[in-house]
Structure formats: C-alpha cells, structure tokens
Coordinates of N, CA and C in Angstrom, one line a residue:
Chain H
G729 N -6.6 -1.6 -28.0 CA -5.8 -1.1 -26.9 C -6.5 -1.2 -25.6
E730 N -5.8 -0.8 -24.5 CA -6.4 -0.9 -23.2 C -7.4 0.2 -23.0
D731 N -8.5 0.0 -22.3 CA -9.5 1.0 -22.0 C -10.0 0.7 -20.6
V732 N -10.1 1.7 -19.8 CA -10.6 1.5 -18.4 C -11.7 2.6 -18.1
E733 N -12.9 2.1 -17.7 CA -14.0 3.0 -17.5 C -14.5 3.0 -16.1
Q734 N -14.9 4.2 -15.7 CA -15.4 4.4 -14.3 C -16.6 5.4 -14.4
S735 N -17.5 5.3 -13.5 CA -18.5 6.3 -13.4 C -17.9 7.6 -12.8
L736 N -18.4 8.7 -13.1 CA -17.7 10.0 -12.8 C -17.9 10.4 -11.3
F737 N -19.1 10.1 -10.8 CA -19.4 10.7 -9.5 C -20.1 9.6 -8.6
L738 N -19.9 9.7 -7.3 CA -20.6 8.9 -6.3 C -20.7 9.8 -5.1
S739 N -21.9 9.8 -4.5 CA -22.2 10.5 -3.3 C -22.8 9.6 -2.3
V740 N -22.2 9.6 -1.1 CA -22.7 8.7 0.0 C -22.7 9.5 1.3
R741 N -23.4 9.0 2.3 CA -23.5 9.6 3.6 C -22.4 9.0 4.5
E742 N -21.9 9.9 5.4 CA -20.9 9.4 6.3 C -21.4 8.2 7.1
G743 N -20.5 7.2 7.2 CA -20.9 6.0 7.9 C -21.4 4.9 7.0
D744 N -21.9 5.3 5.8 CA -22.3 4.2 4.9 C -21.1 3.6 4.2
S745 N -21.4 2.6 3.4 CA -20.4 2.0 2.6 C -20.4 2.6 1.2
S746 N -19.2 2.7 0.6 CA -19.1 3.3 -0.8 C -18.7 2.1 -1.6
V747 N -19.2 2.0 -2.8 CA -18.7 1.0 -3.8 C -18.4 1.8 -5.1
I748 N -17.2 1.7 -5.5 CA -16.7 2.4 -6.7 C -16.4 1.3 -7.7
N749 N -17.0 1.4 -8.9 CA -16.9 0.3 -9.9 C -16.0 0.7 -11.1
C750 N -15.4 -0.3 -11.7 CA -14.5 -0.1 -12.8 C -14.6 -1.2 -13.8
T751 N -14.6 -1.0 -15.1 CA -14.5 -2.0 -16.0 C -13.3 -1.8 -16.9
Y752 N -12.7 -2.9 -17.4 CA -11.5 -2.7 -18.3 C -11.7 -3.7 -19.4
T753 N -10.9 -3.5 -20.4 CA -11.0 -4.3 -21.7 C -9.9 -5.3 -21.9
D754 N -8.7 -5.0 -21.3 CA -7.6 -5.8 -21.6 C -7.6 -7.1 -20.9
S755 N -7.8 -8.2 -21.6 CA -7.9 -9.5 -20.9 C -6.6 -10.0 -20.4
S756 N -5.5 -9.3 -20.8 CA -4.2 -9.8 -20.3 C -3.7 -8.9 -19.1
S757 N -4.6 -8.1 -18.6 CA -4.3 -7.3 -17.4 C -3.7 -8.3 -16.3
T758 N -2.6 -7.9 -15.8 CA -1.9 -8.7 -14.7 C -2.2 -8.1 -13.3
Y759 N -2.2 -6.8 -13.2 CA -2.4 -6.2 -11.9 C -3.5 -5.1 -12.1
L760 N -4.3 -5.0 -11.1 CA -5.3 -3.9 -11.1 C -5.2 -3.1 -9.8
Y761 N -5.4 -1.9 -9.9 CA -5.0 -1.0 -8.8 C -6.2 0.0 -8.5
W762 N -6.1 0.5 -7.3 CA -6.9 1.7 -6.9 C -6.0 2.7 -6.3
Y763 N -6.1 3.9 -6.9 CA -5.4 5.1 -6.4 C -6.3 6.1 -5.9
K764 N -5.9 6.9 -4.9 CA -6.7 8.0 -4.4 C -6.0 9.3 -4.6
Q765 N -6.8 10.3 -5.1 CA -6.2 11.6 -5.3 C -7.0 12.7 -4.6
E766 N -6.4 13.3 -3.6 CA -7.1 14.3 -2.8 C -6.9 15.7 -3.6
P767 N -7.7 16.7 -3.4 CA -7.6 17.9 -4.1 C -6.2 18.5 -4.0
G768 N -5.6 18.8 -5.1 CA -4.3 19.5 -5.2 C -3.1 18.6 -4.8
A769 N -3.4 17.3 -4.7 CA -2.3 16.4 -4.2 C -2.0 15.3 -5.3
G770 N -1.0 14.6 -5.1 CA -0.6 13.5 -6.0 C -1.5 12.3 -5.8
L771 N -1.1 11.2 -6.4 CA -1.8 10.0 -6.3 C -1.3 9.1 -5.3
Q772 N -2.1 8.5 -4.5 CA -1.7 7.6 -3.4 C -2.2 6.2 -3.7
L773 N -1.3 5.3 -3.8 CA -1.6 3.9 -4.0 C -2.4 3.3 -2.8
L774 N -3.6 3.0 -3.0 CA -4.5 2.5 -1.9 C -4.3 0.9 -1.8
T775 N -4.4 0.3 -2.9 CA -4.3 -1.2 -2.9 C -4.2 -1.7 -4.3
Y776 N -3.8 -2.9 -4.5 CA -3.8 -3.5 -5.8 C -4.1 -5.0 -5.6
I777 N -4.5 -5.6 -6.7 CA -4.8 -7.0 -6.7 C -4.2 -7.7 -7.9
F778 N -3.7 -8.9 -7.8 CA -3.2 -9.7 -8.9 C -4.4 -10.3 -9.6
S779 N -4.3 -10.5 -10.9 CA -5.4 -11.0 -11.7 C -5.8 -12.4 -11.3
N780 N -5.0 -13.1 -10.6 CA -5.4 -14.5 -10.2 C -6.2 -14.5 -8.8
M781 N -6.5 -13.4 -8.3 CA -7.2 -13.3 -7.1 C -8.6 -12.8 -7.3
D782 N -9.5 -13.1 -6.5 CA -10.9 -12.6 -6.6 C -11.2 -11.5 -5.6
M783 N -10.5 -11.5 -4.5 CA -10.8 -10.5 -3.5 C -9.6 -10.2 -2.7
K784 N -9.5 -9.0 -2.2 CA -8.4 -8.6 -1.3 C -9.0 -7.6 -0.3
Q785 N -8.7 -7.8 1.0 CA -9.3 -6.9 2.0 C -8.1 -6.3 2.7
D786 N -8.2 -5.0 3.0 CA -7.2 -4.3 3.7 C -7.9 -3.3 4.6
Q787 N -8.2 -3.6 5.8 CA -8.8 -2.7 6.8 C -10.2 -2.4 6.3
R788 N -10.5 -1.1 6.0 CA -11.8 -0.7 5.5 C -12.0 -0.9 4.0
L789 N -11.0 -1.3 3.3 CA -11.1 -1.5 1.9 C -11.2 -2.9 1.5
T790 N -12.1 -3.2 0.6 CA -12.3 -4.5 0.0 C -12.3 -4.4 -1.5
V791 N -11.5 -5.1 -2.2 CA -11.4 -5.1 -3.6 C -12.0 -6.4 -4.1
L792 N -12.9 -6.3 -5.1 CA -13.4 -7.5 -5.7 C -13.1 -7.5 -7.2
L793 N -12.6 -8.6 -7.7 CA -12.3 -8.7 -9.1 C -13.1 -9.8 -9.7
N794 N -13.8 -9.5 -10.8 CA -14.5 -10.5 -11.6 C -13.8 -10.5 -13.0
K795 N -12.9 -11.4 -13.1 CA -12.1 -11.4 -14.3 C -12.9 -11.8 -15.5
K796 N -13.9 -12.6 -15.4 CA -14.7 -13.0 -16.5 C -15.4 -11.8 -17.1
D797 N -15.9 -10.9 -16.2 CA -16.6 -9.8 -16.7 C -15.7 -8.5 -16.8
K798 N -14.4 -8.7 -16.5 CA -13.5 -7.6 -16.5 C -14.0 -6.4 -15.6
H799 N -14.4 -6.8 -14.4 CA -15.0 -5.8 -13.5 C -14.3 -5.8 -12.2
L800 N -13.9 -4.6 -11.8 CA -13.2 -4.4 -10.5 C -14.0 -3.4 -9.7
S801 N -14.1 -3.7 -8.4 CA -14.8 -2.7 -7.5 C -14.0 -2.5 -6.2
L802 N -14.2 -1.3 -5.7 CA -13.5 -0.9 -4.4 C -14.7 -0.6 -3.4
R803 N -14.7 -1.3 -2.3 CA -15.7 -1.0 -1.3 C -15.0 -0.4 -0.1
I804 N -15.5 0.8 0.3 CA -15.0 1.5 1.5 C -16.0 1.4 2.6
A805 N -15.7 0.7 3.6 CA -16.6 0.5 4.7 C -16.6 1.7 5.6
D806 N -17.7 2.1 6.2 CA -17.8 3.2 7.2 C -17.1 4.4 6.6
T807 N -17.6 4.9 5.5 CA -17.0 6.0 4.8 C -17.0 7.3 5.6
Q808 N -15.9 7.9 5.6 CA -15.7 9.2 6.4 C -15.5 10.4 5.5
T809 N -15.6 11.6 6.0 CA -15.5 12.8 5.2 C -14.0 12.8 4.6
G810 N -13.1 12.3 5.3 CA -11.7 12.3 4.8 C -11.5 11.3 3.6
D811 N -12.5 10.5 3.3 CA -12.4 9.7 2.1 C -12.8 10.4 0.9
S812 N -13.3 11.6 1.0 CA -13.7 12.4 -0.2 C -12.5 12.7 -1.0
A813 N -12.6 12.3 -2.3 CA -11.4 12.4 -3.2 C -11.8 11.8 -4.5
I814 N -10.9 11.8 -5.4 CA -11.1 11.1 -6.7 C -10.4 9.8 -6.6
Y815 N -11.1 8.7 -7.0 CA -10.5 7.4 -7.0 C -10.3 6.9 -8.4
F816 N -9.1 6.5 -8.7 CA -8.7 6.0 -10.0 C -8.5 4.5 -10.0
C817 N -9.1 3.9 -10.9 CA -8.8 2.5 -11.2 C -7.7 2.4 -12.2
A818 N -6.8 1.5 -12.2 CA -5.8 1.4 -13.2 C -5.5 -0.1 -13.4
E819 N -4.9 -0.4 -14.6 CA -4.5 -1.8 -14.9 C -3.2 -1.7 -15.6
S820 N -2.5 -2.8 -15.4 CA -1.2 -3.0 -16.2 C -1.1 -4.4 -16.7
S821 N -0.6 -4.5 -17.9 CA -0.4 -5.8 -18.4 C 1.0 -6.0 -19.0
R822 N 1.6 -4.9 -19.2 CA 3.0 -5.0 -19.8 C 4.0 -5.0 -18.7
I823 N 4.8 -6.1 -18.8 CA 6.0 -6.1 -17.9 C 7.1 -5.5 -18.8
L824 N 7.6 -4.4 -18.4 CA 8.6 -3.7 -19.2 C 10.0 -4.4 -19.1
T825 N 10.8 -4.2 -20.1 CA 12.1 -4.7 -20.1 C 12.9 -4.1 -18.9
G826 N 13.5 -4.9 -18.1 CA 14.1 -4.3 -16.9 C 13.2 -4.0 -15.8
G827 N 11.9 -4.3 -15.9 CA 11.0 -4.1 -14.8 C 10.2 -2.9 -15.0
G828 N 9.3 -2.7 -14.1 CA 8.4 -1.5 -14.2 C 7.1 -1.9 -14.9
N829 N 6.1 -1.2 -14.7 CA 4.8 -1.4 -15.3 C 4.3 -0.2 -16.0
K830 N 3.5 -0.4 -17.1 CA 2.8 0.7 -17.7 C 1.4 0.7 -17.2
L831 N 1.0 1.7 -16.5 CA -0.3 1.8 -16.0 C -1.3 2.5 -16.9
T832 N -2.4 1.9 -17.1 CA -3.5 2.6 -17.8 C -4.6 3.0 -16.8
F833 N -4.9 4.2 -16.8 CA -5.8 4.7 -15.7 C -7.2 4.9 -16.3
G834 N -8.2 4.7 -15.4 CA -9.6 5.0 -15.7 C -9.8 6.5 -15.6
T835 N -11.0 6.9 -15.8 CA -11.3 8.3 -15.8 C -11.5 9.0 -14.4
G836 N -11.5 8.1 -13.4 CA -11.6 8.6 -12.0 C -13.0 8.8 -11.6
T837 N -13.3 8.5 -10.4 CA -14.6 8.6 -9.8 C -14.5 9.6 -8.6
Q838 N -15.2 10.7 -8.7 CA -15.2 11.7 -7.6 C -16.2 11.2 -6.5
L839 N -15.6 10.9 -5.3 CA -16.4 10.4 -4.2 C -16.7 11.6 -3.3
K840 N -18.0 11.9 -3.0 CA -18.3 13.0 -2.1 C -19.0 12.3 -0.9
V841 N -18.5 12.6 0.3 CA -19.1 12.1 1.5 C -19.8 13.2 2.2
E842 N -21.1 13.0 2.4 CA -22.0 14.0 3.0 C -22.3 13.7 4.5
L843 N -22.4 14.7 5.3 CA -22.7 14.5 6.7 C -24.2 14.1 6.9
Chain U
D444 N 11.5 13.6 4.7 CA 11.6 12.2 4.3 C 10.7 12.0 3.1
T445 N 10.5 13.0 2.2 CA 9.7 12.9 1.0 C 10.2 11.8 0.1
A446 N 9.3 10.9 -0.4 CA 9.7 9.8 -1.2 C 9.9 10.2 -2.6
V447 N 8.9 10.8 -3.3 CA 9.1 11.3 -4.6 C 8.7 12.8 -4.6
S448 N 9.7 13.6 -5.0 CA 9.5 15.1 -4.9 C 9.6 15.7 -6.3
Q449 N 8.9 16.7 -6.5 CA 8.9 17.4 -7.8 C 9.1 18.9 -7.6
T450 N 9.8 19.6 -8.5 CA 9.9 21.0 -8.4 C 9.9 21.6 -9.8
P451 N 9.2 22.7 -10.0 CA 8.4 23.4 -9.0 C 7.0 22.8 -8.9
K452 N 6.3 23.2 -7.9 CA 4.9 22.7 -7.7 C 4.0 23.4 -8.7
Y453 N 4.2 24.7 -8.9 CA 3.4 25.5 -9.9 C 4.4 26.1 -10.9
L454 N 4.0 26.2 -12.1 CA 4.8 26.8 -13.2 C 3.9 27.5 -14.1
V455 N 4.0 28.8 -14.2 CA 3.2 29.6 -15.2 C 4.2 30.3 -16.1
T456 N 3.9 30.1 -17.4 CA 4.8 30.6 -18.4 C 4.1 30.9 -19.7
Q457 N 4.8 31.6 -20.6 CA 4.1 32.0 -21.9 C 4.4 31.0 -23.0
M458 N 3.5 31.0 -23.9 CA 3.7 30.2 -25.1 C 5.1 30.5 -25.7
G459 N 5.7 29.4 -26.2 CA 7.0 29.5 -26.9 C 8.2 29.4 -26.0
N460 N 8.0 29.5 -24.7 CA 9.1 29.4 -23.8 C 9.5 27.9 -23.6
D461 N 10.7 27.7 -23.1 CA 11.2 26.4 -22.7 C 11.3 26.3 -21.2
K462 N 10.8 25.2 -20.7 CA 10.9 25.0 -19.2 C 11.2 23.6 -18.9
S463 N 11.7 23.4 -17.6 CA 12.0 22.1 -17.1 C 11.3 21.8 -15.8
I464 N 10.9 20.6 -15.6 CA 10.4 20.1 -14.3 C 11.3 19.0 -13.8
K465 N 11.6 19.1 -12.5 CA 12.6 18.2 -11.9 C 11.9 17.2 -11.0
C466 N 12.4 16.0 -11.0 CA 11.8 14.9 -10.2 C 13.0 14.1 -9.5
E467 N 12.8 13.9 -8.2 CA 13.8 13.1 -7.5 C 13.1 12.1 -6.6
Q468 N 13.6 10.9 -6.5 CA 13.1 9.9 -5.5 C 14.2 9.4 -4.7
N469 N 13.8 9.2 -3.4 CA 14.8 8.7 -2.4 C 14.5 7.3 -1.9
L470 N 13.7 6.6 -2.8 CA 13.3 5.3 -2.4 C 14.2 4.2 -2.9
G471 N 15.3 4.5 -3.6 CA 16.2 3.5 -4.1 C 15.6 2.8 -5.3
H472 N 14.6 3.3 -5.9 CA 13.9 2.7 -7.1 C 14.8 2.9 -8.3
D473 N 14.6 1.9 -9.3 CA 15.4 2.1 -10.5 C 14.6 2.4 -11.7
T474 N 13.3 2.5 -11.6 CA 12.4 2.9 -12.7 C 11.6 4.1 -12.3
M475 N 11.6 5.1 -13.3 CA 10.9 6.3 -13.0 C 10.0 6.6 -14.2
Y476 N 8.9 7.4 -14.0 CA 7.9 7.7 -15.0 C 7.5 9.1 -15.0
W477 N 7.0 9.6 -16.1 CA 6.2 10.8 -16.2 C 4.8 10.6 -16.7
Y478 N 3.8 11.1 -16.0 CA 2.5 11.1 -16.4 C 1.9 12.5 -16.6
K479 N 0.9 12.6 -17.5 CA 0.3 13.9 -17.7 C -1.2 13.7 -17.3
Q480 N -1.7 14.7 -16.5 CA -3.1 14.7 -16.1 C -3.7 16.0 -16.7
D481 N -4.7 15.8 -17.6 CA -5.3 17.0 -18.2 C -6.4 17.6 -17.4
S482 N -7.1 18.6 -17.9 CA -8.1 19.3 -17.1 C -9.3 18.5 -16.7
K483 N -9.5 17.4 -17.4 CA -10.6 16.5 -17.1 C -10.1 15.4 -16.1
K484 N -8.9 15.5 -15.6 CA -8.3 14.6 -14.7 C -7.9 13.2 -15.3
F485 N -7.9 13.2 -16.6 CA -7.4 12.0 -17.3 C -5.9 11.9 -17.2
L486 N -5.5 10.7 -16.8 CA -4.0 10.5 -16.6 C -3.5 9.6 -17.7
K487 N -2.3 9.9 -18.2 CA -1.8 9.1 -19.3 C -0.2 9.1 -19.1
I488 N 0.4 7.9 -19.3 CA 1.8 7.8 -19.2 C 2.5 8.5 -20.4
M489 N 3.6 9.2 -20.1 CA 4.3 9.8 -21.2 C 5.7 9.0 -21.4
F490 N 6.4 8.9 -20.3 CA 7.7 8.2 -20.5 C 8.0 7.3 -19.3
S491 N 8.9 6.4 -19.5 CA 9.4 5.6 -18.4 C 10.9 5.3 -18.6
Y492 N 11.7 5.4 -17.6 CA 13.1 5.2 -17.6 C 13.4 4.1 -16.6
N493 N 14.3 3.2 -17.0 CA 14.8 2.2 -16.1 C 16.3 2.2 -16.1
N494 N 16.9 2.4 -15.0 CA 18.4 2.6 -14.9 C 18.9 3.5 -16.0
K495 N 18.3 4.7 -16.0 CA 18.7 5.8 -16.9 C 18.4 5.5 -18.4
E496 N 17.7 4.4 -18.7 CA 17.5 4.1 -20.1 C 16.0 4.2 -20.4
L497 N 15.7 4.9 -21.5 CA 14.3 5.1 -21.9 C 13.6 3.7 -22.3
I498 N 12.5 3.4 -21.7 CA 11.8 2.1 -22.0 C 10.4 2.4 -22.5
I499 N 9.8 3.5 -22.2 CA 8.5 3.8 -22.7 C 8.6 5.2 -23.3
N500 N 8.0 5.4 -24.5 CA 7.9 6.8 -25.0 C 6.5 6.7 -25.7
E501 N 5.5 7.2 -25.1 CA 4.2 7.1 -25.6 C 3.9 8.4 -26.5
T502 N 3.7 8.2 -27.7 CA 3.3 9.3 -28.7 C 3.3 10.7 -28.1
V503 N 4.4 11.1 -27.6 CA 4.6 12.4 -27.0 C 5.3 13.2 -28.0
P504 N 4.9 14.5 -28.3 CA 5.7 15.3 -29.2 C 7.1 15.4 -28.8
N505 N 8.0 15.5 -29.8 CA 9.4 15.6 -29.5 C 9.8 16.9 -28.9
R506 N 8.9 17.8 -28.6 CA 9.2 19.0 -27.8 C 9.4 18.6 -26.4
F507 N 9.0 17.4 -26.0 CA 9.2 16.9 -24.6 C 10.4 16.0 -24.6
S508 N 11.3 16.3 -23.8 CA 12.5 15.5 -23.7 C 12.8 15.1 -22.2
P509 N 12.7 13.9 -21.9 CA 13.1 13.5 -20.5 C 14.6 13.3 -20.4
K510 N 15.1 13.5 -19.2 CA 16.6 13.3 -19.0 C 16.8 12.7 -17.7
S511 N 17.5 11.7 -17.6 CA 17.8 11.0 -16.4 C 19.3 11.0 -16.1
P512 N 19.8 11.9 -15.3 CA 21.2 12.0 -15.0 C 21.7 10.8 -14.1
D513 N 20.8 10.3 -13.3 CA 21.1 9.1 -12.5 C 19.8 8.4 -12.1
K514 N 19.8 7.3 -11.4 CA 18.6 6.5 -11.2 C 17.6 7.3 -10.3
A515 N 18.1 8.2 -9.5 CA 17.2 8.9 -8.6 C 16.5 10.1 -9.2
H516 N 16.9 10.5 -10.4 CA 16.4 11.7 -11.0 C 15.8 11.5 -12.4
L517 N 14.7 12.1 -12.7 CA 14.1 12.1 -14.0 C 13.5 13.4 -14.3
N518 N 14.2 14.2 -15.1 CA 13.7 15.6 -15.4 C 12.9 15.6 -16.7
L519 N 12.0 16.6 -16.8 CA 11.3 16.7 -18.0 C 11.5 18.1 -18.6
H520 N 12.0 18.2 -19.8 CA 12.3 19.5 -20.4 C 11.3 19.6 -21.6
I521 N 10.7 20.8 -21.6 CA 9.6 21.0 -22.7 C 10.0 22.3 -23.4
N522 N 10.2 22.1 -24.8 CA 10.5 23.2 -25.6 C 9.3 23.8 -26.3
S523 N 9.4 25.1 -26.6 CA 8.3 25.8 -27.4 C 6.9 25.4 -26.8
L524 N 6.7 25.8 -25.6 CA 5.5 25.4 -24.9 C 4.3 25.9 -25.7
E525 N 3.2 25.1 -25.7 CA 1.9 25.4 -26.3 C 0.8 25.4 -25.2
L526 N -0.3 26.1 -25.6 CA -1.4 26.2 -24.7 C -1.9 24.8 -24.2
G527 N -1.8 23.8 -25.2 CA -2.3 22.5 -24.9 C -1.4 21.7 -23.9
D528 N -0.3 22.3 -23.6 CA 0.6 21.6 -22.7 C 0.2 21.9 -21.2
S529 N -0.7 22.8 -21.0 CA -1.2 23.1 -19.7 C -1.8 21.8 -19.1
A530 N -1.3 21.4 -18.0 CA -1.8 20.2 -17.3 C -1.0 20.0 -16.0
V531 N -1.3 19.0 -15.3 CA -0.5 18.6 -14.1 C 0.3 17.4 -14.5
Y532 N 1.6 17.6 -14.3 CA 2.6 16.5 -14.6 C 3.0 15.8 -13.3
F533 N 2.9 14.5 -13.4 CA 3.3 13.7 -12.2 C 4.4 12.8 -12.5
C534 N 5.4 12.8 -11.6 CA 6.5 11.9 -11.7 C 6.1 10.7 -10.8
A535 N 6.6 9.5 -11.1 CA 6.4 8.3 -10.3 C 7.7 7.4 -10.3
S536 N 7.8 6.5 -9.4 CA 8.9 5.6 -9.4 C 8.4 4.2 -8.9
S537 N 9.2 3.2 -9.3 CA 9.0 1.9 -8.8 C 10.3 1.1 -8.8
Q538 N 10.3 0.0 -8.0 CA 11.4 -0.9 -8.0 C 11.2 -2.0 -9.1
A539 N 12.2 -2.3 -9.8 CA 12.0 -3.2 -11.0 C 11.2 -4.5 -10.6
L540 N 11.6 -5.1 -9.6 CA 11.0 -6.4 -9.2 C 9.6 -6.2 -8.6
R541 N 9.2 -5.0 -8.3 CA 7.9 -4.7 -7.7 C 7.3 -3.5 -8.5
G542 N 7.4 -3.7 -9.8 CA 6.9 -2.6 -10.7 C 5.5 -2.3 -10.6
Y543 N 4.7 -3.2 -9.9 CA 3.3 -3.0 -9.7 C 3.0 -2.0 -8.6
E544 N 4.0 -1.6 -7.9 CA 3.9 -0.6 -6.8 C 4.5 0.7 -7.3
Q545 N 3.8 1.6 -7.8 CA 4.3 2.9 -8.3 C 3.9 4.0 -7.3
Y546 N 4.9 4.8 -6.9 CA 4.7 5.8 -6.0 C 4.8 7.2 -6.7
F547 N 3.8 8.0 -6.5 CA 3.7 9.3 -7.2 C 4.2 10.5 -6.5
G548 N 4.7 11.4 -7.2 CA 5.1 12.7 -6.6 C 3.8 13.6 -6.5
P549 N 4.0 14.8 -5.9 CA 2.8 15.6 -5.7 C 2.3 16.4 -6.9
G550 N 3.0 16.3 -8.0 CA 2.6 16.9 -9.2 C 3.1 18.3 -9.4
T551 N 3.2 18.7 -10.7 CA 3.6 20.1 -11.1 C 2.5 20.6 -12.0
R552 N 1.8 21.7 -11.5 CA 0.8 22.3 -12.3 C 1.4 23.3 -13.3
L553 N 1.4 23.0 -14.6 CA 1.9 23.8 -15.6 C 0.8 24.6 -16.3
T554 N 0.9 25.9 -16.3 CA -0.1 26.8 -17.0 C 0.6 27.6 -18.0
V555 N 0.2 27.4 -19.3 CA 0.8 28.1 -20.4 C -0.2 29.2 -20.9
T556 N 0.3 30.4 -20.9 CA -0.6 31.5 -21.2 C -0.3 32.1 -22.6

C-alpha cells in the first residue's frame, strides 16, 4: 500500500530557507502535494506537482521531485514567523470513478521559525 | 464567502451517544470527502462521495454513516460513540476534472468522554 514519510520537526531562523522533505513508496503516484496546517485550523493547499515534472516554483515556494528516489521536497525561501505550522506531504494515485482523488498523507513536519 | 464549512467546530459528548457533523461547500464541486486526524496529527481518508454517490469507504466502522442530501452537502453521522472516535474530522471537496485540488474545511474537534 501507499506510505508517505516525513521528519517530525524542523527549526529554522527567520530569514533563512526551510527545506521539508518527504518520501513515498507508491511508484504510481500521479500527483504530489504540500498542505499547510496552522494551529487549530484546517488544511490549506499550498502547491502540487504532477509526477512528470521535476520542479515547480511559486513565489517563495519551490517543490522538487525526484521520481527515481520517490523523494519530494518543499523549500520555503526567506522563512517568516507566519510560516510556522505543520506541513503535510500527500500523494494520490487513484483516479476515482467520476473524478476526485484519494489522498494519502504523510505524518506532517512541524516547522518552527525562531527570531 | 466561506468555501468549505463545517458545523459544529467543537463537539463534546459522552460514550454511547449518537452525533452528526455537517459539511457544506459553496464551490460548485461535485466530490466531497471526510478525513479523520488523530491525536498524533495523522490524517486518513474515511469516505468520498461524487454526485451523492459513495465512491470510497475506507475500513471505517459501520457506526459511521455519511449522508449526502445533495452535491453541496456531506454529513457524517456517528452512532454509539467510543473514546477512540475522539479526533478532528475534516471535510473536503474537489471538482471532478480537477480532483487533485482538494479544499478542506476548518475541522470539527470531537471529544468523547
């Protein structure tokens, strides 16, 4: 079955870059995602990448995908205190009948940004 | 202009009770989901509905019954609540042709005492 792993914690200083890593096992993964969860809030879709891409950039966010190693990373440039949250990696491979995707989430990485 | 909303936000109840959580989306999406997040923040899909039809049912006890009265609503009814049901339940939705973009509600924190 699908399995998605992340390290549990990451601490960085404000202004530095953060790199959050994720590994997955399902070689048929079609889409890979990064979600952000702030304390007491729901999940916010930050970005996603198709499996036929190596990189995607969106403002301060850069996603790198190494499909051979099944490794996904999220780089946040110029990390701010407002970036402190839990970041979830997710993958989907099943295209459901009628549409929609089944997401398998990683364990989440707690990012702490220190002054 | 909330996209995906859930009620209630917090729910505290005793073991053995029956409770419901409601979800509504105003995005015009036709697929809706329920996810469970446990105390360790682990998220797992429970159900998915497309056009009011159940398309995913992940090894969830039959005490949990989703109901979709229309495309914009997916409610979760839980019978005979157990301590292990304590979690945060998230509703999400997506458009069929863009199923890779799922939008989540704010969550309902259920505490069973």
